[in-house]
Coordinates of C-alpha atoms in Angstrom, one line a residue:
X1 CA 72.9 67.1 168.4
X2 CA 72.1 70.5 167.4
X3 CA 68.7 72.0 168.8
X4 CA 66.8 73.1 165.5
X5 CA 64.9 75.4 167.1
X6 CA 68.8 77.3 167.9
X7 CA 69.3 76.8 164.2
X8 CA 66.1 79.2 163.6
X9 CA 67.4 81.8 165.8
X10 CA 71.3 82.1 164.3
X11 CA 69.6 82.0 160.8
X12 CA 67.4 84.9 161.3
X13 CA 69.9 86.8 163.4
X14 CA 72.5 86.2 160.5
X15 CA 69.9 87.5 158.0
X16 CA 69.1 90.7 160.3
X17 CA 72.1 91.4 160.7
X18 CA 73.0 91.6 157.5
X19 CA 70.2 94.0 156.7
X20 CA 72.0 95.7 159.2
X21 CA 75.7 95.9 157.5
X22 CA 73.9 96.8 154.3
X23 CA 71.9 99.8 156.0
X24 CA 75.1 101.7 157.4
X25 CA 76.6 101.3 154.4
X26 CA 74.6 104.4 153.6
X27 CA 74.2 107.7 155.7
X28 CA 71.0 109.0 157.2
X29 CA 69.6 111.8 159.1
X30 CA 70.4 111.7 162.9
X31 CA 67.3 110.1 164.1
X32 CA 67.5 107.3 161.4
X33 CA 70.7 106.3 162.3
X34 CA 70.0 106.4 166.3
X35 CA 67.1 104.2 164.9
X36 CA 69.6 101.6 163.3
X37 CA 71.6 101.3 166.4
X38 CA 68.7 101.1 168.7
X39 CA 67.4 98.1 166.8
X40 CA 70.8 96.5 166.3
X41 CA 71.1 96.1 169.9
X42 CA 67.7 94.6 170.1
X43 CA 68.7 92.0 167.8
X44 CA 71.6 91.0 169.8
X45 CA 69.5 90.9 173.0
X46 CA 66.4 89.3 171.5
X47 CA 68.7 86.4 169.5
X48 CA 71.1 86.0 172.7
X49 CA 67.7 85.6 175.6
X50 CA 66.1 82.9 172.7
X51 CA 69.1 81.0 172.8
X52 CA 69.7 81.5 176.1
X53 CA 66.5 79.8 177.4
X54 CA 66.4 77.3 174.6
X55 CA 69.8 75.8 176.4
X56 CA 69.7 76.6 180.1
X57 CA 66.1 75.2 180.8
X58 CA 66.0 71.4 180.7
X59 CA 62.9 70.3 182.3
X60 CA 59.5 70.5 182.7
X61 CA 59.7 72.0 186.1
X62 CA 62.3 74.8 184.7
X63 CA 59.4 75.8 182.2
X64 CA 56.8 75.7 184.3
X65 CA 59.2 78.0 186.5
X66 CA 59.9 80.5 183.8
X67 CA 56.4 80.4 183.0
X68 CA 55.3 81.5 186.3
X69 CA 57.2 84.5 186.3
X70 CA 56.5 85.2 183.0
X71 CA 52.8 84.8 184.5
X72 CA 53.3 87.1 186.9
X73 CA 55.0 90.0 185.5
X74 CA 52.0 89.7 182.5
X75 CA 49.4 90.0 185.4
X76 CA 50.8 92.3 187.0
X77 CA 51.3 94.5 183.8
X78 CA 46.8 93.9 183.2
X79 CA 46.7 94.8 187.0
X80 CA 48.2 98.4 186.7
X81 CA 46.3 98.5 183.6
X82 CA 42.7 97.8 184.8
X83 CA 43.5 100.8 187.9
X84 CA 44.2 103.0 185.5
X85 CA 40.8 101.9 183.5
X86 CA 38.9 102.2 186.7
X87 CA 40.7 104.3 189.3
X88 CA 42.8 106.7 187.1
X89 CA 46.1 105.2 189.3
X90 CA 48.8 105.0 187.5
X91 CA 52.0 103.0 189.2
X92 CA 54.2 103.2 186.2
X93 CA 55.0 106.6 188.1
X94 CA 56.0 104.5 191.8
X95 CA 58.3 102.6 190.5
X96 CA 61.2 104.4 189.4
X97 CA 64.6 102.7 190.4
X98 CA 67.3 105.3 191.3
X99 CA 69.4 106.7 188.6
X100 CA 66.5 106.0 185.8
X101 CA 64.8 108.4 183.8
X102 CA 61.6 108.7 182.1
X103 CA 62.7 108.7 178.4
X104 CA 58.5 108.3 177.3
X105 CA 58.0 112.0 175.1
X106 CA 54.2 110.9 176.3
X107 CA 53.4 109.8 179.1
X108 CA 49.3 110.6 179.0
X109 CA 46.4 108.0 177.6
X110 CA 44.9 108.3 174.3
X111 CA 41.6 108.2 173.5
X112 CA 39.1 105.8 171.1
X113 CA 35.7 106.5 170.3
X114 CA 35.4 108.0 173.5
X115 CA 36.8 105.7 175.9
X116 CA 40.4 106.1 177.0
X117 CA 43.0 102.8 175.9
X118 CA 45.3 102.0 178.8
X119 CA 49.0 101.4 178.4
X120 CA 49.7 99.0 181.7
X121 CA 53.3 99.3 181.8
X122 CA 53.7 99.0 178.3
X123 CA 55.0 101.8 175.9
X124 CA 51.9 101.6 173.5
X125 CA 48.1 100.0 174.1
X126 CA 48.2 98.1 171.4
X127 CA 50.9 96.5 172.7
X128 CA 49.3 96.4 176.2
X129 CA 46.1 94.6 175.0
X130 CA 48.5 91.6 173.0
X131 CA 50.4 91.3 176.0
X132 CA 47.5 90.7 178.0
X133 CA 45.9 88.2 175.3
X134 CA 49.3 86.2 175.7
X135 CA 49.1 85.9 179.5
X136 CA 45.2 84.1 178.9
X137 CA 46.8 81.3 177.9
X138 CA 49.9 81.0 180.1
X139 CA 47.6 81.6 183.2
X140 CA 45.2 79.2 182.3
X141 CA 47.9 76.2 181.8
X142 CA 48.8 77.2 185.3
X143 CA 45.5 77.0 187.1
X144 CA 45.3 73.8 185.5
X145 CA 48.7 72.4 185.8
X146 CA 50.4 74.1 188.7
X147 CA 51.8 71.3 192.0
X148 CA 50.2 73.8 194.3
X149 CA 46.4 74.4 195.2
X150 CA 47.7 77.4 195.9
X151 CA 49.3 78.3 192.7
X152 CA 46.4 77.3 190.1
X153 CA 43.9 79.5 192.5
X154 CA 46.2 82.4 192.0
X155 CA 46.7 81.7 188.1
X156 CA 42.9 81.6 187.9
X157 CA 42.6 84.9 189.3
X158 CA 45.4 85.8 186.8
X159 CA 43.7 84.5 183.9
X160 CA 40.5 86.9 184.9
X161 CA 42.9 89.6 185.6
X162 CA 43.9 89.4 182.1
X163 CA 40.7 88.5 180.0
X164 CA 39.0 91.8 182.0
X165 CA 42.3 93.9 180.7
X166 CA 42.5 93.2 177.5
X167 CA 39.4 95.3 176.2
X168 CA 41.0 98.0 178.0
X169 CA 43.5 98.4 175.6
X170 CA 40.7 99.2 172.9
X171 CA 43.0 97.7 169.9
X172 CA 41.8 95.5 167.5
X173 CA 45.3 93.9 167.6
X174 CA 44.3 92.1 171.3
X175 CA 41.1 90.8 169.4
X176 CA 43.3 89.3 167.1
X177 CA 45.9 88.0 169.2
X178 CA 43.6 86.2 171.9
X179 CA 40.8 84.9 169.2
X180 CA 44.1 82.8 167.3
X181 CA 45.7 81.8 171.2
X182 CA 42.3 80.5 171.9
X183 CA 41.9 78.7 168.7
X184 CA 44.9 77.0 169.5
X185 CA 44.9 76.0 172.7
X186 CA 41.5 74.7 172.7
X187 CA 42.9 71.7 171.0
X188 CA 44.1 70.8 174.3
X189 CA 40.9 70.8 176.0
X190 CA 37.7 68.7 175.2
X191 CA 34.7 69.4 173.9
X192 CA 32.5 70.1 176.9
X193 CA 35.7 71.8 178.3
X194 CA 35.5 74.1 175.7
X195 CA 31.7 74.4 175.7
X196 CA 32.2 75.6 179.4
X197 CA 34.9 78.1 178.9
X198 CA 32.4 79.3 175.6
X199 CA 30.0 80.2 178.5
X200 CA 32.6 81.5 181.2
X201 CA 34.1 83.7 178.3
X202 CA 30.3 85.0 177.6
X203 CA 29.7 85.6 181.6
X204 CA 32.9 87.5 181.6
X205 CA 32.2 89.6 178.5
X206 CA 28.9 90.6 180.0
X207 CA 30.4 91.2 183.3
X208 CA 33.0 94.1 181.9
X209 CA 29.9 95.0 179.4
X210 CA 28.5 96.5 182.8
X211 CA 31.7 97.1 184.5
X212 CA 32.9 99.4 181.5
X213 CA 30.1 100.0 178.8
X214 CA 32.3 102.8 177.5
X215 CA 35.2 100.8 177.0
X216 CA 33.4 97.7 175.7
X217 CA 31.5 99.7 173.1
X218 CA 34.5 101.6 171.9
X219 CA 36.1 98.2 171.2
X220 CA 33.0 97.0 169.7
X221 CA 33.1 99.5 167.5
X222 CA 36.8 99.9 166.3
X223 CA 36.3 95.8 165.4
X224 CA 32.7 96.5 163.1
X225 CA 33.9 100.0 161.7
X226 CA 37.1 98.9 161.0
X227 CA 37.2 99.7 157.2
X228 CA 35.6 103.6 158.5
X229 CA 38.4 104.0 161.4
X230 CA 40.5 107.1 160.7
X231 CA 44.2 104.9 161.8
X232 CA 43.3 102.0 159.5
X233 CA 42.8 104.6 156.6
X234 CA 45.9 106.2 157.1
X235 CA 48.1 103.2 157.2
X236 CA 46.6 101.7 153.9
X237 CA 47.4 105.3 152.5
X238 CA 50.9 104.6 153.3
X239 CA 50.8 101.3 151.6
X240 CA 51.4 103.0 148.3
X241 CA 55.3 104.0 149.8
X242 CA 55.6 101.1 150.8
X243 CA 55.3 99.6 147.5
X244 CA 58.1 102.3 145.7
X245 CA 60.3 101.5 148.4
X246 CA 59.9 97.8 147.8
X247 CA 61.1 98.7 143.7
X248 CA 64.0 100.5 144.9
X249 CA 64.9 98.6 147.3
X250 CA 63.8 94.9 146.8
X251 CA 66.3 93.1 148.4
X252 CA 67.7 94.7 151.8
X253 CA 65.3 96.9 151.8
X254 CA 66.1 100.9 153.2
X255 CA 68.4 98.7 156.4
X256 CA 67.1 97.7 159.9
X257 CA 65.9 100.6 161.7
X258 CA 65.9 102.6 158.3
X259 CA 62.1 103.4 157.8
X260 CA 61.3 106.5 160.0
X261 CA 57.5 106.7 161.1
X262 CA 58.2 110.6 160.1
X263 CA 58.1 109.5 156.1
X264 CA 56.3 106.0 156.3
X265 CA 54.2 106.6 159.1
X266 CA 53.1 103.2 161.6
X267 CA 52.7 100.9 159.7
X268 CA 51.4 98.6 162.0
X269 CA 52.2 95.4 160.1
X270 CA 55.1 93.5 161.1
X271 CA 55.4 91.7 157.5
X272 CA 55.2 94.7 155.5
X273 CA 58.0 96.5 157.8
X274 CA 60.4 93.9 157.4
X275 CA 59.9 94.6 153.1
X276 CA 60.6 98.0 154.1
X277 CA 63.6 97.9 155.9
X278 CA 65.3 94.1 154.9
X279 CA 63.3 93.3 150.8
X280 CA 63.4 89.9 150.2
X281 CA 65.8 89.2 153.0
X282 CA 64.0 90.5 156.0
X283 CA 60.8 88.9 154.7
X284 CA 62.0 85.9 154.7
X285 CA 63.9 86.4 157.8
X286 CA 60.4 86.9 159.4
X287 CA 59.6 83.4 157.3
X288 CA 62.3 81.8 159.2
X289 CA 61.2 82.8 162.6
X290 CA 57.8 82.0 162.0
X291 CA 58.2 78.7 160.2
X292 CA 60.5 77.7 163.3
X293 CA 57.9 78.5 165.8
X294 CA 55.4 75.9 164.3
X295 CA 57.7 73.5 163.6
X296 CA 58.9 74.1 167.8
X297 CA 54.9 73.4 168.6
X298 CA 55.1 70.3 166.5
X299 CA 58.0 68.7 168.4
X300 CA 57.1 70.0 171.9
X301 CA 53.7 68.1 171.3
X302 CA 55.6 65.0 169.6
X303 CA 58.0 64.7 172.6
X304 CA 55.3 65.8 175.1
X305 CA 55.4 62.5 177.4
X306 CA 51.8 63.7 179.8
X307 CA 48.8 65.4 179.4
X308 CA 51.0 68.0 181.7
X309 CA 53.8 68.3 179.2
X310 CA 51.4 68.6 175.8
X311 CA 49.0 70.8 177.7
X312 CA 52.0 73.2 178.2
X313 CA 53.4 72.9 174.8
X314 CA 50.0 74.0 173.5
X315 CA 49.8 77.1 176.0
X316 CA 53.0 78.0 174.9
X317 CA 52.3 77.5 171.4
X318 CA 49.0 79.9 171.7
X319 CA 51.0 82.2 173.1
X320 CA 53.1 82.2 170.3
X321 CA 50.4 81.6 167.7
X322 CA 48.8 84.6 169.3
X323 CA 51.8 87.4 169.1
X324 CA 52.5 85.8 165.8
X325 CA 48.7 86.6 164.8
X326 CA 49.1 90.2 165.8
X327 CA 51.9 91.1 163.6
X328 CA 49.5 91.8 160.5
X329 CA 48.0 94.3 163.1
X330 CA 51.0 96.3 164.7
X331 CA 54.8 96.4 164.2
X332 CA 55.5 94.0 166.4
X333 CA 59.3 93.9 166.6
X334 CA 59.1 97.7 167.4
X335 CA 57.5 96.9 171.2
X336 CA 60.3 95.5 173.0
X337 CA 58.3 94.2 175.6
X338 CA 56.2 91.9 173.0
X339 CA 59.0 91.2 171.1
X340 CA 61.0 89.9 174.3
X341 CA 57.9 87.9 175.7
X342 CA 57.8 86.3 172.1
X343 CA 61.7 85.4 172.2
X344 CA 61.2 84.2 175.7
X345 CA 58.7 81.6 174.5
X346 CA 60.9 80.6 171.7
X347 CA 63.6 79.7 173.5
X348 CA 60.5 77.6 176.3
X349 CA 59.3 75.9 173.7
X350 CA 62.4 74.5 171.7
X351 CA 63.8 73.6 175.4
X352 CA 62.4 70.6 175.4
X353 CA 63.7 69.3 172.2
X354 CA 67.1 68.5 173.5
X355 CA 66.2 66.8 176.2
X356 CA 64.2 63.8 174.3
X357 CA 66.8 64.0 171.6
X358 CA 69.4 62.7 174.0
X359 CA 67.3 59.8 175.0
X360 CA 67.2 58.2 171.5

């Protein structure tokens, strides 16, 4: 039988890449075009690493394996973050392979209501802080879940690691993404579970509160003074283009790739690029991916056959919740880090799918 969740991915690849075809069919400016290739080949490598884990991992174990790497890399992303909050060290500049280049314009930190937001290894902090929102609840199925003492005492360290980074970032976008991951996986727990990790959670806020008042306060504040920040006001100004491009262009939109920030600025909404550059088609190409994500939660819990196997379809499921959560607050697809973790966890959670539809 054919996995569903496979059926997701070829859909919304098809539908992206016909954006695509329609968006060369017309002649930009250099960087526009550079742009269109540039996300075509993410397509192909997003679409082809979903389906790729979606049919080569088979068991729990597999997962579990994937998801400890996928652990680890996460942490050790919030690690290099948190010494550059507190140490100024920077080791995205020690690990350069030979024959790469820096191809970062900037390389430097940026700055929020007076506290500096931290990039980890990531190209943007807003994309640092939902990447280390994600890794909460991957970590924390792990120092639950994992065969080893061993293991779950390094997750738990992880988990810290990561809940301690994400303020860092100062983006309202990691607010966003860890608040919805939490409201999902705490289905998994029970109450008094949760009660406890409702008073862990405030111990650790009040830890990085005197850790990093600066930090802590600037995030505080870009969260309250939202509708007064300077970045929010400027991407609501650019809604207005966004809505003459949508009557021009209503079904395939300006072509994937074909909005340059130059003319429509960030938008930082995921949903309201894809009307840009796909119209109908992209939006409901986002519809697709989304829709098949819930529905992959749904059957990873209905197939789930322990309290090990559901537990891990709901940390995967926050995960996804979580990224998924943070597209009305950044252009997701435009991070290829975030956008790879997400497809990663597509593919993890539809993997189980096959294997209880060849018992029936």
């Amino acid at each position: 039988m054919v996995n569903p969740g496979a059926v997701v991915i070829v859909v919304y690849f098809l539908l992206q890449l016909l954006i695509y075809g329609v968006g060369v069919l017309h002649l930009d400016g250099s960087v526009v075009e550079a742009t269109k290739t540039r996300m075509a080949i993410g397509l192909f490598a997003n679409a082809g690493v979903a389906l790729y884990v979606l049919h080569t991992v088979q068991t729990v174990r597999q997962r579990s394996i994937v998801l400890g790497m996928l652990s680890i890399g996460l942490t050790f992303e919030c690690v290099v973050g948190l010494l550059q909050s507190f140490t100024g060290i920077d080791l995205r500049f020690l690990f350069q392979p030979p024959g790469f280049v820096l191809n970062l314009e900037e390389t430097g930190f940026t700055e929020r209501n007076g506290a500096f937001r931290v990039v980890g290894t990531s190209h943007h902090a807003i994309e640092f802080a939902v990447l280390a929102a994600v890794a909460v609840p991957l970590t924390l199925h792990l120092a639950r879940y994992a065969t080893k003492p061993l293991y779950r005492q390094c997750a738990a360290v992880g988990c810290l690691i990561a809940v301690f980074a994400m303020p860092a970032g100062g983006s309202r976008a990691g607010v966003v993404a860890l608040a919805a991951a939490l409201l999902t996986y705490m289905f998994a727990f029970t109450l008094r579970q949760i009660a406890n990790g409702i008073l862990v959670g405030i111990g650790a806020g009040l830890v990085y509160v005197v850790a990093a008042p600066a930090s802590a306060y600037a995030l505080w504040l870009t969260v309250v003074k939202a509708n007064e920040d300077g970045s929010v006001l400027s991407r609501l100004a650019d809604y207005s283009t966004v809505a003459r491009t949508f009557h021009d262009h209503p079904w395939f939109g300006l072509g994937l790739g074909g909005n340059p920030p130059t003319v429509y600025g960030f938008l930082d909404n995921e949903w309201l690029q894809s009307i840009v550059q796909g119209g109908i088609v992209g939006f409901a190409a986002m519809l697709v991916v989304v829709g098949g994500t819930v529905a992959g939660l749904t059957a990873g819990l209905r197939t789930a056959r322990s309290s090990r196997e559901r537990d891990q379809a709901y940390a995967i499921g926050a995960a996804l919740v979580g990224i998924i959560a943070s597209s009305f607050t950044f252009d997701l697809f435009t991070y290829q880090q975030a956008t790879f973790v997400y497809f990663v966890l597509f593919g993890l959670m539809w993997s189980s799918w096959r294997r209880d539809a060849g018992r029936r």
